[in-house]
Short mmCIF file of C-alpha atoms in Angstrom, two decimals:
data_model
loop_
_atom_site.label_atom_id
_atom_site.label_comp_id
_atom_site.label_asym_id
_atom_site.label_seq_id
_atom_site.Cartn_x
_atom_site.Cartn_y
_atom_site.Cartn_z
CA MET A 11 -8.90 3.60 20.34
CA GLU A 12 -8.21 6.23 17.67
CA TYR A 13 -8.74 5.11 14.07
CA GLN A 14 -5.27 4.90 12.51
CA HIS A 15 -6.02 4.60 8.79
CA GLY A 16 -7.95 6.12 5.92
CA GLY A 17 -11.56 5.21 5.21
CA ASP A 18 -12.97 6.10 8.63
CA ILE A 19 -16.52 6.70 7.40
CA TYR A 20 -17.88 5.06 10.55
CA THR A 21 -16.99 7.65 13.17
CA ASN A 22 -17.09 10.65 10.82
CA CYS A 23 -20.15 12.04 9.07
CA VAL A 24 -18.90 12.54 5.50
CA THR A 25 -20.32 12.85 2.01
CA MET A 26 -16.97 12.68 0.25
CA ASP A 27 -14.18 10.27 1.28
CA TYR A 28 -10.76 11.12 -0.13
CA SER A 29 -8.86 9.28 2.61
CA ALA A 30 -8.93 5.68 1.26
CA ASN A 31 -6.95 4.78 -1.86
CA ILE A 32 -9.53 2.58 -3.60
CA ASN A 33 -10.08 2.25 -7.35
CA PRO A 34 -12.66 4.95 -8.24
CA LEU A 35 -14.26 2.72 -10.90
CA GLY A 36 -15.68 0.59 -8.09
CA LEU A 37 -16.17 -3.17 -7.91
CA PRO A 38 -15.95 -4.80 -11.37
CA GLU A 39 -19.25 -6.25 -12.53
CA GLY A 40 -17.71 -9.69 -13.05
CA VAL A 41 -16.55 -9.72 -9.43
CA ARG A 42 -19.96 -8.59 -8.21
CA GLU A 43 -21.63 -11.48 -10.06
CA ALA A 44 -19.07 -13.96 -8.67
CA VAL A 45 -19.83 -12.77 -5.14
CA TYR A 46 -23.55 -13.30 -5.67
CA ARG A 47 -22.97 -16.83 -6.97
CA ALA A 48 -20.60 -17.69 -4.14
CA ALA A 49 -23.13 -16.53 -1.56
CA ASP A 50 -25.31 -19.52 -2.50
CA GLN A 51 -22.53 -21.87 -1.31
CA CYS A 52 -21.86 -20.18 2.03
CA PHE A 53 -23.15 -23.20 3.92
CA CYS A 54 -19.87 -24.95 2.98
CA TYR A 55 -16.49 -24.29 4.56
CA PRO A 56 -14.11 -22.48 2.22
CA ASP A 57 -11.08 -24.28 0.82
CA SER A 58 -8.45 -23.65 3.51
CA GLN A 59 -5.71 -23.86 0.85
CA SER A 60 -7.42 -21.50 -1.67
CA ALA A 61 -6.27 -24.01 -4.31
CA ALA A 62 -8.34 -22.76 -7.25
CA LEU A 63 -7.41 -19.14 -6.61
CA ARG A 64 -3.74 -20.02 -6.23
CA ARG A 65 -3.83 -21.86 -9.57
CA LYS A 66 -5.27 -18.81 -11.28
CA LEU A 67 -2.71 -16.55 -9.60
CA SER A 68 0.00 -18.95 -10.72
CA GLU A 69 -1.09 -18.56 -14.35
CA PHE A 70 -1.60 -14.82 -13.97
CA HIS A 71 1.92 -14.17 -12.61
CA ASN A 72 3.71 -17.10 -14.26
CA VAL A 73 4.97 -18.47 -10.95
CA SER A 74 4.49 -21.83 -9.24
CA ALA A 75 1.28 -22.19 -7.24
CA GLU A 76 3.43 -23.65 -4.47
CA THR A 77 5.03 -20.24 -3.95
CA ILE A 78 1.68 -18.48 -3.37
CA ILE A 79 -0.17 -18.06 -0.10
CA CYS A 80 -3.50 -16.23 0.34
CA GLY A 81 -4.69 -14.24 3.33
CA ASN A 82 -7.43 -12.07 4.75
CA GLY A 83 -5.98 -8.97 3.10
CA ALA A 84 -2.31 -8.03 2.88
CA ALA A 85 -2.35 -6.93 6.54
CA ASP A 86 -3.09 -10.52 7.58
CA LEU A 87 -0.03 -11.73 5.68
CA ILE A 88 2.18 -9.01 7.16
CA PHE A 89 1.49 -10.37 10.64
CA GLN A 90 1.90 -13.96 9.40
CA VAL A 91 5.31 -13.52 7.80
CA VAL A 92 6.58 -11.64 10.86
CA SER A 93 5.29 -14.41 13.14
CA ALA A 94 6.96 -17.02 10.93
CA VAL A 95 10.37 -15.33 10.71
CA ARG A 96 10.29 -13.77 14.22
CA PRO A 97 13.12 -11.26 13.69
CA LYS A 98 14.91 -9.81 16.71
CA GLU A 99 16.07 -6.70 14.84
CA ALA A 100 14.18 -5.08 11.96
CA LEU A 101 14.61 -2.00 9.82
CA LEU A 102 11.67 0.15 8.71
CA ILE A 103 11.57 3.01 6.26
CA ALA A 104 9.87 6.15 7.64
CA PRO A 105 7.34 7.29 6.74
CA SER A 106 5.67 4.09 5.55
CA PHE A 107 2.71 1.79 6.18
CA LEU A 108 1.80 1.48 9.87
CA GLU A 109 1.04 -2.26 9.96
CA TYR A 110 4.70 -3.21 9.58
CA GLU A 111 5.50 -1.64 12.93
CA GLN A 112 2.47 -3.20 14.62
CA ALA A 113 3.32 -6.67 13.32
CA LEU A 114 6.95 -6.40 14.48
CA HIS A 115 5.89 -5.21 17.93
CA SER A 116 3.67 -8.30 18.20
CA VAL A 117 6.81 -10.50 18.28
CA SER A 118 8.75 -8.10 20.55
CA CYS A 119 11.12 -7.15 17.73
CA ASN A 120 13.48 -4.20 18.18
CA ILE A 121 12.83 -1.68 15.39
CA THR A 122 15.25 0.80 13.85
CA TYR A 123 13.95 3.50 11.50
CA TYR A 124 15.56 4.95 8.39
CA GLY A 125 14.07 8.38 7.74
CA LEU A 126 13.40 9.48 4.18
CA LYS A 127 14.71 12.95 3.44
CA GLU A 128 12.33 15.78 2.60
CA GLU A 129 14.98 17.43 0.41
CA TYR A 130 14.80 14.33 -1.83
CA GLY A 131 11.03 14.54 -2.00
CA PHE A 132 10.85 11.60 0.44
CA ALA A 133 12.24 9.34 -2.29
CA LEU A 134 14.32 6.38 -1.14
CA ARG A 135 17.89 6.23 -2.47
CA GLU A 136 18.97 2.62 -2.29
CA GLN A 137 22.73 3.20 -2.22
CA GLU A 138 22.41 5.69 0.63
CA LEU A 139 20.26 3.20 2.54
CA ILE A 140 22.88 0.48 2.09
CA ALA A 141 25.68 2.84 3.19
CA TRP A 142 23.63 3.79 6.24
CA ILE A 143 23.10 0.12 7.18
CA GLU A 144 26.82 -0.54 6.83
CA GLU A 145 27.71 2.44 9.01
CA SER A 146 25.16 1.47 11.66
CA SER A 147 26.87 -1.90 12.22
CA ARG A 148 23.45 -3.33 13.15
CA SER A 149 22.53 -6.91 12.35
CA PHE A 150 19.04 -6.66 10.88
CA GLN A 151 17.01 -9.79 10.22
CA MET A 152 14.11 -8.13 8.39
CA LEU A 153 13.45 -5.10 6.19
CA PHE A 154 10.05 -3.92 4.96
CA LEU A 155 9.87 -1.98 1.72
CA CYS A 156 6.63 -0.53 0.37
CA ASN A 157 6.83 0.09 -3.39
CA PRO A 158 5.23 2.45 -4.28
CA ASN A 159 5.56 3.80 -0.79
CA ASN A 160 2.54 4.67 1.32
CA PRO A 161 1.90 7.58 1.95
CA THR A 162 4.43 9.27 -0.35
CA GLY A 163 3.55 7.40 -3.55
CA TYR A 164 7.14 7.23 -4.81
CA ALA A 165 8.27 3.97 -6.45
CA LEU A 166 11.70 2.43 -7.04
CA LYS A 167 12.45 0.85 -10.40
CA LYS A 168 13.23 -2.87 -10.48
CA GLU A 169 16.92 -2.20 -11.16
CA GLN A 170 17.09 -0.26 -7.89
CA LEU A 171 15.19 -3.03 -6.13
CA LYS A 172 17.64 -5.60 -7.48
CA VAL A 173 20.48 -3.75 -5.72
CA LEU A 174 18.59 -4.09 -2.43
CA LEU A 175 17.69 -7.72 -3.13
CA ASP A 176 21.33 -8.62 -3.70
CA TYR A 177 22.47 -6.72 -0.62
CA CYS A 178 19.84 -8.30 1.63
CA ARG A 179 20.70 -11.76 0.35
CA LYS A 180 24.37 -11.17 1.12
CA LYS A 181 23.55 -9.88 4.62
CA HIS A 182 20.87 -12.53 5.34
CA ILE A 183 18.18 -9.87 5.76
CA TYR A 184 14.66 -11.13 5.13
CA LEU A 185 13.13 -8.64 2.69
CA VAL A 186 9.37 -8.07 2.60
CA ILE A 187 8.32 -6.04 -0.44
CA ASP A 188 4.81 -4.61 -0.47
CA GLU A 189 3.50 -4.06 -4.01
CA CYS A 190 -0.17 -3.54 -3.13
CA PHE A 191 -0.29 -0.31 -5.15
CA ASN A 192 1.92 -1.50 -8.01
CA GLU A 193 -0.95 -2.00 -10.48
CA PHE A 194 -1.76 1.72 -10.38
CA LEU A 195 1.66 2.66 -11.78
CA GLU A 196 1.77 3.55 -15.47
CA ASP A 197 4.13 0.66 -16.24
CA PRO A 198 3.90 -1.75 -13.26
CA GLN A 199 6.50 -4.25 -14.52
CA LYS A 200 9.22 -1.59 -14.42
CA TYR A 201 8.76 -1.34 -10.64
CA SER A 202 8.18 -4.96 -9.61
CA VAL A 203 10.53 -7.64 -8.27
CA LEU A 204 8.31 -10.39 -9.64
CA GLU A 205 10.70 -11.39 -12.42
CA PHE A 206 13.47 -11.87 -9.85
CA LEU A 207 11.23 -14.11 -7.73
CA ARG A 208 10.77 -16.41 -10.71
CA ALA A 209 14.41 -17.39 -10.18
CA ASP A 210 14.79 -20.09 -7.53
CA SER A 211 17.89 -18.36 -6.15
CA CYS A 212 15.80 -15.44 -4.87
CA LYS A 213 15.16 -16.72 -1.34
CA GLN A 214 14.31 -14.83 1.84
CA VAL A 215 12.02 -12.48 -0.06
CA PHE A 216 8.28 -12.21 0.56
CA LEU A 217 6.29 -10.27 -2.03
CA LEU A 218 2.97 -8.84 -0.85
CA LYS A 219 0.09 -8.17 -3.21
CA ALA A 220 -3.62 -7.54 -2.72
CA PHE A 221 -6.95 -7.30 -4.52
CA THR A 222 -8.03 -4.58 -2.09
CA LYS A 223 -7.06 -1.43 -3.97
CA ILE A 224 -6.92 -2.12 -7.69
CA TYR A 225 -10.19 -4.11 -7.76
CA ALA A 226 -12.00 -1.99 -5.13
CA MET A 227 -12.43 -5.05 -2.89
CA ALA A 228 -11.45 -3.54 0.49
CA GLY A 229 -14.49 -4.94 2.27
CA ILE A 230 -13.99 -8.45 0.86
CA ARG A 231 -10.47 -8.74 2.34
CA LEU A 232 -8.14 -10.65 0.04
CA GLY A 233 -4.38 -10.48 -0.27
CA TYR A 234 -1.62 -12.89 -1.25
CA GLY A 235 2.09 -13.42 -0.94
CA ILE A 236 4.66 -14.89 -3.33
CA CYS A 237 7.70 -16.52 -1.77
CA ASN A 238 10.31 -19.03 -2.95
CA ASP A 239 11.29 -19.97 0.59
CA SER A 240 9.30 -23.13 1.31
CA SER A 241 10.40 -23.17 4.96
CA THR A 242 8.83 -19.73 5.56
CA LEU A 243 5.61 -20.80 3.87
CA GLU A 244 5.53 -23.98 5.92
CA ARG A 245 5.88 -22.03 9.16
CA ILE A 246 3.09 -19.68 8.07
CA HIS A 247 0.80 -22.63 7.34
CA HIS A 248 1.43 -23.93 10.87
CA ILE A 249 0.38 -20.67 12.55
CA ARG A 250 -2.33 -19.27 10.27
CA GLN A 251 -6.05 -19.72 10.78
CA PRO A 252 -7.25 -22.47 8.42
CA TRP A 253 -10.28 -20.57 7.04
CA SER A 254 -8.97 -17.02 7.01
CA VAL A 255 -9.95 -16.56 3.35
CA SER A 256 -13.70 -16.88 2.85
CA SER A 257 -15.26 -18.70 -0.09
CA ILE A 258 -16.72 -15.37 -1.24
CA ALA A 259 -13.27 -13.75 -1.22
CA GLN A 260 -11.77 -16.66 -3.17
CA ALA A 261 -14.50 -16.50 -5.81
CA ALA A 262 -14.12 -12.73 -6.04
CA GLY A 263 -10.36 -13.09 -6.53
CA GLU A 264 -10.73 -15.64 -9.32
CA ALA A 265 -13.18 -13.37 -11.13
CA ALA A 266 -11.03 -10.28 -10.61
CA LEU A 267 -8.08 -11.84 -12.42
CA GLU A 268 -10.21 -11.90 -15.59
CA GLU A 269 -10.79 -8.12 -15.42
CA ARG A 270 -7.82 -7.07 -17.56
CA ALA A 271 -9.69 -4.37 -19.50
CA TYR A 272 -10.95 -2.93 -16.22
CA VAL A 273 -7.38 -2.69 -14.87
CA GLU A 274 -6.12 -0.98 -18.03
CA ALA A 275 -8.99 1.51 -17.93
CA SER A 276 -8.28 2.16 -14.24
CA ARG A 277 -4.60 2.77 -14.89
CA SER A 278 -5.36 5.24 -17.67
CA LEU A 279 -7.90 7.10 -15.54
CA ILE A 280 -5.57 7.30 -12.55
CA ALA A 281 -2.65 8.61 -14.64
CA ARG A 282 -4.80 11.37 -16.12
CA GLU A 283 -6.57 12.42 -12.93
CA ARG A 284 -3.44 12.18 -10.77
CA GLU A 285 -1.73 14.83 -12.90
CA TYR A 286 -4.88 16.96 -12.91
CA LEU A 287 -5.05 16.91 -9.12
CA LYS A 288 -1.32 17.54 -8.73
CA GLU A 289 -1.51 20.61 -10.96
CA SER A 290 -4.65 21.86 -9.22
CA LEU A 291 -3.23 21.44 -5.70
CA THR A 292 0.00 23.15 -6.74
CA ALA A 293 -1.97 26.06 -8.20
CA LEU A 294 -3.82 26.38 -4.89
CA GLY A 295 -0.53 26.87 -3.06
CA PHE A 296 0.16 23.42 -1.61
CA LEU A 297 3.54 21.68 -1.83
CA VAL A 298 2.86 18.56 -3.90
CA TYR A 299 5.28 15.63 -4.01
CA ASP A 300 5.95 13.27 -6.91
CA SER A 301 3.35 10.63 -6.11
CA MET A 302 3.17 7.93 -8.78
CA ALA A 303 0.27 5.78 -7.57
CA ASN A 304 -3.46 6.39 -7.04
CA TYR A 305 -2.92 8.87 -4.23
CA ILE A 306 -1.24 12.22 -3.80
CA PHE A 307 1.02 13.29 -0.95
CA PHE A 308 1.21 17.00 -0.20
CA LYS A 309 2.04 19.58 2.46
CA ASP A 310 -0.06 22.48 3.68
CA ILE A 311 2.46 25.33 3.76
CA ARG A 312 0.07 28.06 4.90
CA ALA A 313 1.40 29.96 7.92
CA GLU A 314 -1.74 29.17 9.93
CA ALA A 315 -1.28 25.44 9.26
CA LEU A 316 1.85 25.53 11.41
CA GLU A 317 -0.14 27.01 14.30
CA GLU A 318 -3.31 24.90 14.19
CA GLU A 319 -2.84 21.12 14.32
CA LYS A 320 -4.44 19.26 11.37
CA LEU A 321 -5.97 22.51 10.20
CA LEU A 322 -6.87 21.42 6.67
CA TYR A 323 -8.22 18.08 7.94
CA HIS A 324 -10.64 19.81 10.30
CA GLN A 325 -11.61 22.46 7.75
CA LEU A 326 -12.58 19.81 5.22
CA LEU A 327 -14.29 17.62 7.80
CA GLU A 328 -16.54 20.57 8.65
CA LYS A 329 -17.64 20.39 5.00
CA ARG A 330 -18.12 16.62 5.35
CA VAL A 331 -15.02 15.82 3.31
CA LEU A 332 -12.55 13.30 4.73
CA ILE A 333 -8.86 13.30 3.82
CA ARG A 334 -5.95 11.37 5.32
CA SER A 335 -3.91 13.30 7.84
CA CYS A 336 -0.37 11.93 7.88
CA ALA A 337 0.35 13.22 11.39
CA ASN A 338 0.57 9.69 12.80
CA TYR A 339 3.23 8.61 10.30
CA ARG A 340 6.72 8.55 11.77
CA GLY A 341 8.75 11.47 10.46
CA LEU A 342 5.75 13.58 9.43
CA ASP A 343 3.64 16.19 11.19
CA SER A 344 0.10 17.55 10.93
CA THR A 345 0.86 19.67 7.85
CA TYR A 346 1.21 16.55 5.65
CA TYR A 347 -1.76 14.93 3.93
CA ARG A 348 -2.67 12.20 1.48
CA ILE A 349 -5.68 12.15 -0.81
CA CYS A 350 -6.84 9.49 -3.23
CA VAL A 351 -7.46 9.98 -6.95
CA LYS A 352 -11.04 9.71 -8.14
CA GLN A 353 -12.95 10.44 -11.35
CA ARG A 354 -13.10 13.98 -12.79
CA LYS A 355 -16.57 14.88 -11.52
CA GLU A 356 -15.64 13.90 -7.94
CA ASN A 357 -12.24 15.56 -8.20
CA ASP A 358 -13.82 18.82 -9.34
CA GLU A 359 -16.27 18.69 -6.44
CA PHE A 360 -13.40 18.11 -4.03
CA LEU A 361 -11.37 20.98 -5.50
CA SER A 362 -14.40 23.26 -5.34
CA VAL A 363 -14.74 22.64 -1.60
CA LEU A 364 -11.01 23.13 -1.13
CA LYS A 365 -11.04 26.43 -3.02
CA PHE A 366 -13.96 27.65 -0.94
CA ILE A 367 -12.11 26.85 2.29
CA LEU A 368 -8.98 28.67 1.17
CA THR A 369 -10.99 31.72 0.09
CA GLU A 370 -13.06 31.63 3.29
CA ARG A 371 -9.93 31.90 5.46
CA LYS A 372 -8.73 35.08 3.76
#
């Protein structure tokens, strides 16, 4: 089976991985120490309810612990909420994260796609989406929304999200909002629906968050959902594996929530280096889109890139550099790519290789 995501360092021989959007500061030291301590208790089963972690998340987000559910990464929870709701008709934005489609197929759901427009920079316009749904006369039971979107990196402000929340509530559409990259935005609260979920009236909304990206914990596997709909959470508890979140992951999550200075430093670094990479890629002749997270979405507009499939991907891989081809995203082709944002030294090394490739082809 072909690897479908970034981070494929297992089947590729690489020295530089720019395909996975992980915090370049690496695992926080406090989390590392918590993992070591938790390893000494691995002879015990983990708490199947993740009670201590949920209490800390409750304080961290100022929501009830009863509205929080933890999982083996956000992907685990995507499959769980789909299995709990079991929609017959769902709407997906394209391009967007691949797991939504896989989860919906697992319950034999019929999927309709709303394509983002290149002339808008692949930015979602909420009023146009609503008008399109109305004109389609389809009865959707579920809508997934990734904010900021993966792979484009564009984020909707909370006022725009509120329009979609209100519409979905009126139409009885279960809305799943994925905010796994929200913490990398320069002002995360401006783009989050969290304040709306603090109101009990905000039902049929499932908010996805994860420790994976912002705390560089991809290998630990820890995500969580926030949902005011107790019936959905109850159905998830009936179908989920009881020990899907390891004791090490729970301890790591509790420690990560204390790393506030680390998150601020990460956000500052990403903002600075994202603009540096955008400017550098633009100067090299690529078409760069307005990514707002810790990754950059761009298009290879060289004439030869239209003739040779995944040209830039293969050119870089020959130099042992891995980037994310977006060819398997619906609505994109092999000229679109995504790269992560790292620290300046690494970014300069990456750009040096890229410049060499472009010069070599001339």
